[in-house]
């Protein structure tokens, strides 16, 4: 045992606060150990003042009242803290608030998403109107005709309408050909010379043909008495430009992928822009294939087909 533990036992012995068996053990140890008996007397002398009734110290006046007052203040402070804690947000309150916010989010997020999609559709329609204005200026210079897609040669793809507009400085920028909601939209409209100089580099030509139309598709024209006619004349109520049709590699899309298959904006030859939630229009005319279900020029003047930038008026097997 250490001296500190011995002293504690001795103090307990002197104050008669030990258990009977502990007290007996101390007495047996005191009989055997003279040093412990000597230490007992030292401890007795140290604690002797505690047994005196009068310590010779005057108690300050009002000590009792001040002590009670401090105790009262402490209790009041404890009650105030408890009151403050109870007035704060409880777990149940927080849980209810979180539930309400979750419900509001469930209702609001779809509405916000729909507003964003609607904004993108309107922005897209505005771009088509800009292109419609460019077509109008072109038609003024070409006896009411819109850009013509050839049936052969390097300029036989639908996206060449953009090259023709660019050559006449009718495109404010290539970016007007990008739908704001099209994913990974890329556009590069070459000049006539740039395109002609690239004809011996087939891979680059294919790259240009896919990109020159941007996010939009153009009319592949129609057949007229065995001959290919170009896009409809201005003032016609036939479609001439629309959001890009789904490509062969877009099997999940029925409508244009520009707007997540929700539909497509369509520019008509008379300058009108309409949102079509389905690729069919008029008397069940399909916007993206002709009456024989081919991505090719229409079989007659009432059969209009919008092709992707790289699409040609005739399927490759027809050449």
mmCIF file of C-alpha atoms in Angstrom:
data_model
loop_
_atom_site.group_PDB
_atom_site.id
_atom_site.type_symbol
_atom_site.label_atom_id
_atom_site.label_comp_id
_atom_site.label_asym_id
_atom_site.label_seq_id
_atom_site.Cartn_x
_atom_site.Cartn_y
_atom_site.Cartn_z
ATOM 1 C CA UNK A 1 0.000 0.000 0.000
ATOM 2 C CA UNK A 2 1.174 3.545 -0.672
ATOM 3 C CA UNK A 3 1.411 6.224 1.963
ATOM 4 C CA UNK A 4 -1.540 8.071 0.466
ATOM 5 C CA UNK A 5 -3.747 4.997 0.735
ATOM 6 C CA UNK A 6 -2.487 4.350 4.301
ATOM 7 C CA UNK A 7 -3.370 7.919 5.293
ATOM 8 C CA UNK A 8 -6.851 7.569 3.827
ATOM 9 C CA UNK A 9 -7.388 4.373 5.798
ATOM 10 C CA UNK A 10 -6.082 6.029 8.967
ATOM 11 C CA UNK A 11 -8.359 9.042 8.476
ATOM 12 C CA UNK A 12 -11.288 6.708 8.009
ATOM 13 C CA UNK A 13 -10.272 4.844 11.147
ATOM 14 C CA UNK A 14 -10.040 8.043 13.207
ATOM 15 C CA UNK A 15 -13.410 9.283 11.903
ATOM 16 C CA UNK A 16 -15.062 5.900 12.534
ATOM 17 C CA UNK A 17 -16.148 5.662 8.924
ATOM 18 C CA UNK A 18 -14.692 2.244 8.081
ATOM 19 C CA UNK A 19 -16.539 -1.001 7.807
ATOM 20 C CA UNK A 20 -16.049 -3.327 10.823
ATOM 21 C CA UNK A 21 -13.784 -5.714 8.943
ATOM 22 C CA UNK A 22 -11.693 -2.805 7.607
ATOM 23 C CA UNK A 23 -11.424 -1.304 11.096
ATOM 24 C CA UNK A 24 -10.301 -4.664 12.531
ATOM 25 C CA UNK A 25 -7.660 -5.003 9.810
ATOM 26 C CA UNK A 26 -6.264 -1.531 10.660
ATOM 27 C CA UNK A 27 -6.090 -2.375 14.365
ATOM 28 C CA UNK A 28 -4.227 -5.632 13.662
ATOM 29 C CA UNK A 29 -1.784 -3.762 11.450
ATOM 30 C CA UNK A 30 -1.246 -1.072 14.099
ATOM 31 C CA UNK A 31 -0.317 -3.760 16.634
ATOM 32 C CA UNK A 32 2.361 -5.146 14.327
ATOM 33 C CA UNK A 33 3.721 -1.894 12.851
ATOM 34 C CA UNK A 34 5.213 0.798 15.154
ATOM 35 C CA UNK A 35 5.766 3.140 12.210
ATOM 36 C CA UNK A 36 2.089 2.956 11.357
ATOM 37 C CA UNK A 37 1.187 3.806 14.941
ATOM 38 C CA UNK A 38 3.466 6.823 14.749
ATOM 39 C CA UNK A 39 1.832 7.917 11.500
ATOM 40 C CA UNK A 40 -1.596 7.495 13.090
ATOM 41 C CA UNK A 41 -0.698 10.066 15.728
ATOM 42 C CA UNK A 42 0.549 12.487 13.072
ATOM 43 C CA UNK A 43 -2.704 12.159 11.158
ATOM 44 C CA UNK A 44 -4.693 12.578 14.375
ATOM 45 C CA UNK A 45 -2.888 15.871 15.016
ATOM 46 C CA UNK A 46 -3.601 17.073 11.484
ATOM 47 C CA UNK A 47 -7.340 16.483 11.663
ATOM 48 C CA UNK A 48 -7.760 17.570 15.270
ATOM 49 C CA UNK A 49 -9.036 21.081 14.343
ATOM 50 C CA UNK A 50 -11.940 19.493 12.462
ATOM 51 C CA UNK A 51 -13.362 18.168 15.700
ATOM 52 C CA UNK A 52 -13.434 21.547 17.427
ATOM 53 C CA UNK A 53 -16.784 23.307 17.579
ATOM 54 C CA UNK A 54 -15.297 26.803 17.510
ATOM 55 C CA UNK A 55 -12.580 27.277 14.940
ATOM 56 C CA UNK A 56 -12.052 30.904 15.888
ATOM 57 C CA UNK A 57 -13.299 32.155 12.517
ATOM 58 C CA UNK A 58 -16.031 34.789 12.301
ATOM 59 C CA UNK A 59 -18.728 33.945 9.763
ATOM 60 C CA UNK A 60 -19.256 36.910 7.393
ATOM 61 C CA UNK A 61 -22.527 38.750 7.847
ATOM 62 C CA UNK A 62 -25.245 37.754 5.362
ATOM 63 C CA UNK A 63 -23.341 34.712 4.110
ATOM 64 C CA UNK A 64 -26.403 32.505 4.431
ATOM 65 C CA UNK A 65 -28.677 34.874 2.494
ATOM 66 C CA UNK A 66 -26.119 35.340 -0.251
ATOM 67 C CA UNK A 67 -25.608 31.608 -0.513
ATOM 68 C CA UNK A 68 -29.346 30.998 -0.863
ATOM 69 C CA UNK A 69 -29.566 33.797 -3.445
ATOM 70 C CA UNK A 70 -26.782 32.241 -5.520
ATOM 71 C CA UNK A 71 -28.481 28.881 -5.325
ATOM 72 C CA UNK A 72 -31.719 30.495 -6.516
ATOM 73 C CA UNK A 73 -29.940 32.245 -9.396
ATOM 74 C CA UNK A 74 -28.337 28.975 -10.426
ATOM 75 C CA UNK A 75 -31.683 27.186 -10.461
ATOM 76 C CA UNK A 76 -33.250 30.028 -12.458
ATOM 77 C CA UNK A 77 -30.414 29.885 -14.988
ATOM 78 C CA UNK A 78 -30.860 26.153 -15.317
ATOM 79 C CA UNK A 79 -34.584 26.606 -15.890
ATOM 80 C CA UNK A 80 -33.922 29.342 -18.473
ATOM 81 C CA UNK A 81 -31.522 27.091 -20.358
ATOM 82 C CA UNK A 82 -34.090 24.330 -20.298
ATOM 83 C CA UNK A 83 -36.727 26.782 -21.525
ATOM 84 C CA UNK A 84 -34.423 27.966 -24.320
ATOM 85 C CA UNK A 85 -33.730 24.393 -25.289
ATOM 86 C CA UNK A 86 -37.427 23.600 -25.343
ATOM 87 C CA UNK A 87 -38.156 26.696 -27.441
ATOM 88 C CA UNK A 88 -35.633 25.589 -30.103
ATOM 89 C CA UNK A 89 -36.437 23.196 -32.939
ATOM 90 C CA UNK A 90 -37.281 19.767 -31.698
ATOM 91 C CA UNK A 91 -36.520 16.601 -33.642
ATOM 92 C CA UNK A 92 -40.174 16.179 -34.557
ATOM 93 C CA UNK A 93 -40.305 19.760 -35.877
ATOM 94 C CA UNK A 94 -37.215 19.175 -38.004
ATOM 95 C CA UNK A 95 -38.629 15.894 -39.297
ATOM 96 C CA UNK A 96 -41.916 17.532 -40.299
ATOM 97 C CA UNK A 97 -40.097 20.415 -42.011
ATOM 98 C CA UNK A 98 -37.879 17.982 -43.919
ATOM 99 C CA UNK A 99 -40.931 15.999 -45.031
ATOM 100 C CA UNK A 100 -42.655 19.146 -46.272
ATOM 101 C CA UNK A 101 -39.536 20.205 -48.188
ATOM 102 C CA UNK A 102 -39.246 16.743 -49.721
ATOM 103 C CA UNK A 103 -42.869 16.896 -50.886
ATOM 104 C CA UNK A 104 -42.374 20.373 -52.326
ATOM 105 C CA UNK A 105 -39.227 19.226 -54.124
ATOM 106 C CA UNK A 106 -41.087 16.267 -55.587
ATOM 107 C CA UNK A 107 -43.697 18.644 -56.957
ATOM 108 C CA UNK A 108 -41.372 21.471 -57.970
ATOM 109 C CA UNK A 109 -38.471 19.655 -59.647
ATOM 110 C CA UNK A 110 -40.541 18.176 -62.510
ATOM 111 C CA UNK A 111 -42.109 21.593 -63.066
ATOM 112 C CA UNK A 112 -38.681 23.240 -63.145
ATOM 113 C CA UNK A 113 -37.440 20.592 -65.570
ATOM 114 C CA UNK A 114 -40.432 21.156 -67.831
ATOM 115 C CA UNK A 115 -39.847 24.924 -67.761
ATOM 116 C CA UNK A 116 -36.238 24.393 -68.814
ATOM 117 C CA UNK A 117 -37.300 22.115 -71.662
ATOM 118 C CA UNK A 118 -39.948 24.608 -72.753
ATOM 119 C CA UNK A 119 -37.365 27.399 -72.713
ATOM 120 C CA UNK A 120 -35.037 25.278 -74.870
ATOM 121 C CA UNK A 121 -37.874 24.574 -77.333
ATOM 122 C CA UNK A 122 -38.667 28.290 -77.611
ATOM 123 C CA UNK A 123 -34.998 29.164 -78.070
ATOM 124 C CA UNK A 124 -34.728 26.488 -80.751
ATOM 125 C CA UNK A 125 -37.839 27.832 -82.506
ATOM 126 C CA UNK A 126 -36.304 31.304 -82.491
ATOM 127 C CA UNK A 127 -33.204 29.948 -84.242
ATOM 128 C CA UNK A 128 -35.392 28.342 -86.894
ATOM 129 C CA UNK A 129 -37.093 31.702 -87.436
ATOM 130 C CA UNK A 130 -33.673 33.278 -87.977
ATOM 131 C CA UNK A 131 -32.914 30.604 -90.556
ATOM 132 C CA UNK A 132 -36.339 31.211 -92.080
ATOM 133 C CA UNK A 133 -35.386 34.858 -92.542
ATOM 134 C CA UNK A 134 -32.160 33.766 -94.253
ATOM 135 C CA UNK A 135 -34.166 31.444 -96.525
ATOM 136 C CA UNK A 136 -36.442 34.366 -97.387
ATOM 137 C CA UNK A 137 -33.500 36.498 -98.519
ATOM 138 C CA UNK A 138 -32.127 33.547 -100.492
ATOM 139 C CA UNK A 139 -35.525 33.024 -102.155
ATOM 140 C CA UNK A 140 -35.629 36.705 -103.121
ATOM 141 C CA UNK A 141 -32.405 36.125 -105.055
ATOM 142 C CA UNK A 142 -33.466 32.787 -106.573
ATOM 143 C CA UNK A 143 -36.980 33.326 -107.930
ATOM 144 C CA UNK A 144 -38.691 32.063 -104.769
ATOM 145 C CA UNK A 145 -36.597 28.898 -104.624
ATOM 146 C CA UNK A 146 -34.884 27.673 -101.479
ATOM 147 C CA UNK A 147 -31.386 26.097 -101.375
ATOM 148 C CA UNK A 148 -31.210 23.155 -103.769
ATOM 149 C CA UNK A 149 -29.736 19.760 -102.905
ATOM 150 C CA UNK A 150 -28.068 18.118 -105.883
ATOM 151 C CA UNK A 151 -28.574 14.457 -106.725
ATOM 152 C CA UNK A 152 -24.880 13.854 -107.338
ATOM 153 C CA UNK A 153 -21.449 15.339 -106.834
ATOM 154 C CA UNK A 154 -20.016 16.650 -103.576
ATOM 155 C CA UNK A 155 -23.015 18.863 -102.745
ATOM 156 C CA UNK A 156 -25.672 16.159 -102.674
ATOM 157 C CA UNK A 157 -26.302 16.010 -98.928
ATOM 158 C CA UNK A 158 -29.005 17.838 -96.991
ATOM 159 C CA UNK A 159 -26.547 19.897 -94.926
ATOM 160 C CA UNK A 160 -25.360 21.717 -98.048
ATOM 161 C CA UNK A 161 -28.181 24.209 -97.516
ATOM 162 C CA UNK A 162 -25.949 25.758 -94.827
ATOM 163 C CA UNK A 163 -22.989 26.032 -97.217
ATOM 164 C CA UNK A 164 -25.183 27.899 -99.707
ATOM 165 C CA UNK A 165 -26.431 30.290 -97.017
ATOM 166 C CA UNK A 166 -22.888 30.892 -95.793
ATOM 167 C CA UNK A 167 -21.588 31.653 -99.279
ATOM 168 C CA UNK A 168 -24.171 34.436 -99.518
ATOM 169 C CA UNK A 169 -23.346 35.726 -96.029
ATOM 170 C CA UNK A 170 -26.810 34.849 -94.785
ATOM 171 C CA UNK A 171 -25.623 33.025 -91.652
ATOM 172 C CA UNK A 172 -24.904 35.294 -88.707
ATOM 173 C CA UNK A 173 -22.677 32.501 -87.359
ATOM 174 C CA UNK A 174 -22.427 28.726 -87.514
ATOM 175 C CA UNK A 175 -23.868 28.623 -83.975
ATOM 176 C CA UNK A 176 -27.333 29.512 -85.265
ATOM 177 C CA UNK A 177 -27.442 25.908 -86.505
ATOM 178 C CA UNK A 178 -27.118 24.468 -82.994
ATOM 179 C CA UNK A 179 -30.244 23.579 -81.047
ATOM 180 C CA UNK A 180 -29.768 24.687 -77.405
ATOM 181 C CA UNK A 181 -31.017 21.368 -76.035
ATOM 182 C CA UNK A 182 -29.080 19.084 -78.392
ATOM 183 C CA UNK A 183 -26.508 16.984 -76.546
ATOM 184 C CA UNK A 184 -22.958 17.287 -77.847
ATOM 185 C CA UNK A 185 -24.077 19.565 -80.646
ATOM 186 C CA UNK A 186 -21.269 20.257 -83.126
ATOM 187 C CA UNK A 187 -21.358 22.343 -86.275
ATOM 188 C CA UNK A 188 -18.830 23.368 -88.883
ATOM 189 C CA UNK A 189 -20.052 24.945 -92.094
ATOM 190 C CA UNK A 190 -17.277 24.893 -94.700
ATOM 191 C CA UNK A 191 -17.021 27.268 -97.609
ATOM 192 C CA UNK A 192 -17.471 25.943 -101.152
ATOM 193 C CA UNK A 193 -13.719 25.964 -101.710
ATOM 194 C CA UNK A 194 -12.939 24.239 -98.409
ATOM 195 C CA UNK A 195 -15.419 21.507 -99.218
ATOM 196 C CA UNK A 196 -14.190 21.037 -102.786
ATOM 197 C CA UNK A 197 -10.560 20.883 -101.679
ATOM 198 C CA UNK A 198 -11.433 18.120 -99.214
ATOM 199 C CA UNK A 199 -13.098 15.812 -101.745
ATOM 200 C CA UNK A 200 -10.009 13.595 -102.034
ATOM 201 C CA UNK A 201 -10.035 12.992 -98.257
ATOM 202 C CA UNK A 202 -13.092 10.824 -97.881
ATOM 203 C CA UNK A 203 -13.012 10.564 -94.084
ATOM 204 C CA UNK A 204 -12.830 14.334 -93.725
ATOM 205 C CA UNK A 205 -15.595 14.818 -96.290
ATOM 206 C CA UNK A 206 -17.854 12.460 -94.320
ATOM 207 C CA UNK A 207 -16.994 14.431 -91.185
ATOM 208 C CA UNK A 208 -17.963 17.709 -92.855
ATOM 209 C CA UNK A 209 -21.166 16.286 -94.297
ATOM 210 C CA UNK A 210 -22.341 15.246 -90.827
ATOM 211 C CA UNK A 211 -21.475 18.550 -89.194
ATOM 212 C CA UNK A 212 -22.390 21.231 -91.733
ATOM 213 C CA UNK A 213 -26.108 21.056 -90.924
ATOM 214 C CA UNK A 214 -25.555 21.345 -87.179
ATOM 215 C CA UNK A 215 -28.523 20.196 -85.095
ATOM 216 C CA UNK A 216 -31.027 20.460 -87.931
ATOM 217 C CA UNK A 217 -32.219 18.468 -90.912
ATOM 218 C CA UNK A 218 -33.229 19.817 -94.318
ATOM 219 C CA UNK A 219 -35.674 18.855 -97.033
ATOM 220 C CA UNK A 220 -34.462 16.182 -99.467
ATOM 221 C CA UNK A 221 -36.844 17.459 -102.143
ATOM 222 C CA UNK A 222 -39.284 15.289 -104.073
ATOM 223 C CA UNK A 223 -39.734 13.538 -107.376
ATOM 224 C CA UNK A 224 -41.713 15.226 -110.142
ATOM 225 C CA UNK A 225 -42.462 13.177 -113.288
ATOM 226 C CA UNK A 226 -39.322 11.155 -112.893
ATOM 227 C CA UNK A 227 -37.091 14.114 -112.132
ATOM 228 C CA UNK A 228 -35.821 15.325 -108.798
ATOM 229 C CA UNK A 229 -37.147 18.668 -107.626
ATOM 230 C CA UNK A 230 -35.538 20.603 -104.819
ATOM 231 C CA UNK A 231 -36.988 21.991 -101.626
ATOM 232 C CA UNK A 232 -40.493 23.455 -101.796
ATOM 233 C CA UNK A 233 -40.954 26.990 -103.045
ATOM 234 C CA UNK A 234 -41.262 29.819 -100.582
ATOM 235 C CA UNK A 235 -44.835 30.443 -99.413
ATOM 236 C CA UNK A 236 -45.470 26.714 -99.570
ATOM 237 C CA UNK A 237 -46.941 25.103 -96.460
ATOM 238 C CA UNK A 238 -44.486 22.198 -96.735
ATOM 239 C CA UNK A 239 -41.794 21.515 -94.099
ATOM 240 C CA UNK A 240 -38.311 22.590 -95.110
ATOM 241 C CA UNK A 241 -36.184 22.442 -91.929
ATOM 242 C CA UNK A 242 -36.574 20.746 -88.555
ATOM 243 C CA UNK A 243 -34.767 19.467 -85.501
ATOM 244 C CA UNK A 244 -32.404 16.692 -86.538
ATOM 245 C CA UNK A 245 -34.151 13.424 -87.400
ATOM 246 C CA UNK A 246 -33.034 10.283 -85.574
ATOM 247 C CA UNK A 247 -30.122 8.566 -87.267
ATOM 248 C CA UNK A 248 -29.782 4.846 -87.858
ATOM 249 C CA UNK A 249 -27.654 4.730 -84.715
ATOM 250 C CA UNK A 250 -30.463 6.286 -82.644
ATOM 251 C CA UNK A 251 -32.774 3.267 -82.230
ATOM 252 C CA UNK A 252 -34.296 4.606 -79.020
ATOM 253 C CA UNK A 253 -35.639 7.746 -80.684
ATOM 254 C CA UNK A 254 -38.806 8.061 -82.723
ATOM 255 C CA UNK A 255 -38.779 11.845 -82.812
ATOM 256 C CA UNK A 256 -35.790 14.162 -82.908
ATOM 257 C CA UNK A 257 -33.162 13.429 -80.241
ATOM 258 C CA UNK A 258 -32.668 17.184 -79.835
ATOM 259 C CA UNK A 259 -35.557 17.382 -77.373
ATOM 260 C CA UNK A 260 -35.263 13.976 -75.714
ATOM 261 C CA UNK A 261 -37.736 12.391 -78.138
ATOM 262 C CA UNK A 262 -40.517 14.762 -77.011
ATOM 263 C CA UNK A 263 -41.046 16.181 -80.505
ATOM 264 C CA UNK A 264 -39.456 18.637 -82.918
ATOM 265 C CA UNK A 265 -39.631 22.228 -84.057
ATOM 266 C CA UNK A 266 -40.377 22.484 -87.763
ATOM 267 C CA UNK A 267 -39.822 25.420 -90.108
ATOM 268 C CA UNK A 268 -42.213 25.530 -93.041
ATOM 269 C CA UNK A 269 -41.319 27.106 -96.370
ATOM 270 C CA UNK A 270 -43.655 30.036 -95.698
ATOM 271 C CA UNK A 271 -41.615 30.988 -92.603
ATOM 272 C CA UNK A 272 -43.983 29.531 -90.021
ATOM 273 C CA UNK A 273 -42.428 27.561 -87.137
ATOM 274 C CA UNK A 274 -44.466 24.912 -85.330
ATOM 275 C CA UNK A 275 -43.783 22.462 -82.545
ATOM 276 C CA UNK A 276 -44.845 18.952 -83.531
ATOM 277 C CA UNK A 277 -45.035 16.457 -80.639
ATOM 278 C CA UNK A 278 -45.106 13.678 -83.236
ATOM 279 C CA UNK A 279 -43.116 13.132 -86.418
ATOM 280 C CA UNK A 280 -46.375 12.847 -88.332
ATOM 281 C CA UNK A 281 -48.196 15.909 -89.618
ATOM 282 C CA UNK A 282 -51.046 16.735 -91.965
ATOM 283 C CA UNK A 283 -52.741 13.578 -93.231
ATOM 284 C CA UNK A 284 -50.447 11.215 -91.327
ATOM 285 C CA UNK A 285 -47.417 12.252 -93.361
ATOM 286 C CA UNK A 286 -44.156 11.058 -91.792
ATOM 287 C CA UNK A 287 -41.671 13.888 -91.508
ATOM 288 C CA UNK A 288 -38.568 11.701 -91.706
ATOM 289 C CA UNK A 289 -39.315 8.993 -94.296
ATOM 290 C CA UNK A 290 -41.102 9.078 -97.638
ATOM 291 C CA UNK A 291 -44.240 7.198 -98.598
ATOM 292 C CA UNK A 292 -42.168 4.083 -99.263
ATOM 293 C CA UNK A 293 -40.575 4.290 -95.786
ATOM 294 C CA UNK A 294 -37.184 5.353 -97.130
ATOM 295 C CA UNK A 295 -34.964 8.205 -95.998
ATOM 296 C CA UNK A 296 -34.931 9.727 -99.465
ATOM 297 C CA UNK A 297 -36.658 12.384 -101.535
ATOM 298 C CA UNK A 298 -40.446 12.342 -101.524
ATOM 299 C CA UNK A 299 -42.228 10.320 -104.174
ATOM 300 C CA UNK A 300 -44.371 13.341 -105.135
ATOM 301 C CA UNK A 301 -44.868 17.005 -104.268
ATOM 302 C CA UNK A 302 -47.037 16.106 -101.275
ATOM 303 C CA UNK A 303 -44.372 13.827 -99.824
ATOM 304 C CA UNK A 304 -41.781 15.878 -97.941
ATOM 305 C CA UNK A 305 -38.837 14.259 -96.165
ATOM 306 C CA UNK A 306 -36.437 15.992 -93.782
ATOM 307 C CA UNK A 307 -33.030 14.310 -93.788
ATOM 308 C CA UNK A 308 -30.045 14.565 -91.479
ATOM 309 C CA UNK A 309 -27.101 16.666 -92.607
ATOM 310 C CA UNK A 310 -25.383 13.720 -94.320
ATOM 311 C CA UNK A 311 -28.555 12.309 -95.936
ATOM 312 C CA UNK A 312 -28.867 12.330 -99.734
ATOM 313 C CA UNK A 313 -31.989 12.528 -101.935
ATOM 314 C CA UNK A 314 -31.462 8.967 -103.137
ATOM 315 C CA UNK A 315 -30.298 5.911 -101.210
ATOM 316 C CA UNK A 316 -26.789 4.774 -102.270
ATOM 317 C CA UNK A 317 -28.190 1.706 -104.072
ATOM 318 C CA UNK A 318 -30.101 3.971 -106.452
ATOM 319 C CA UNK A 319 -26.933 5.445 -107.978
#
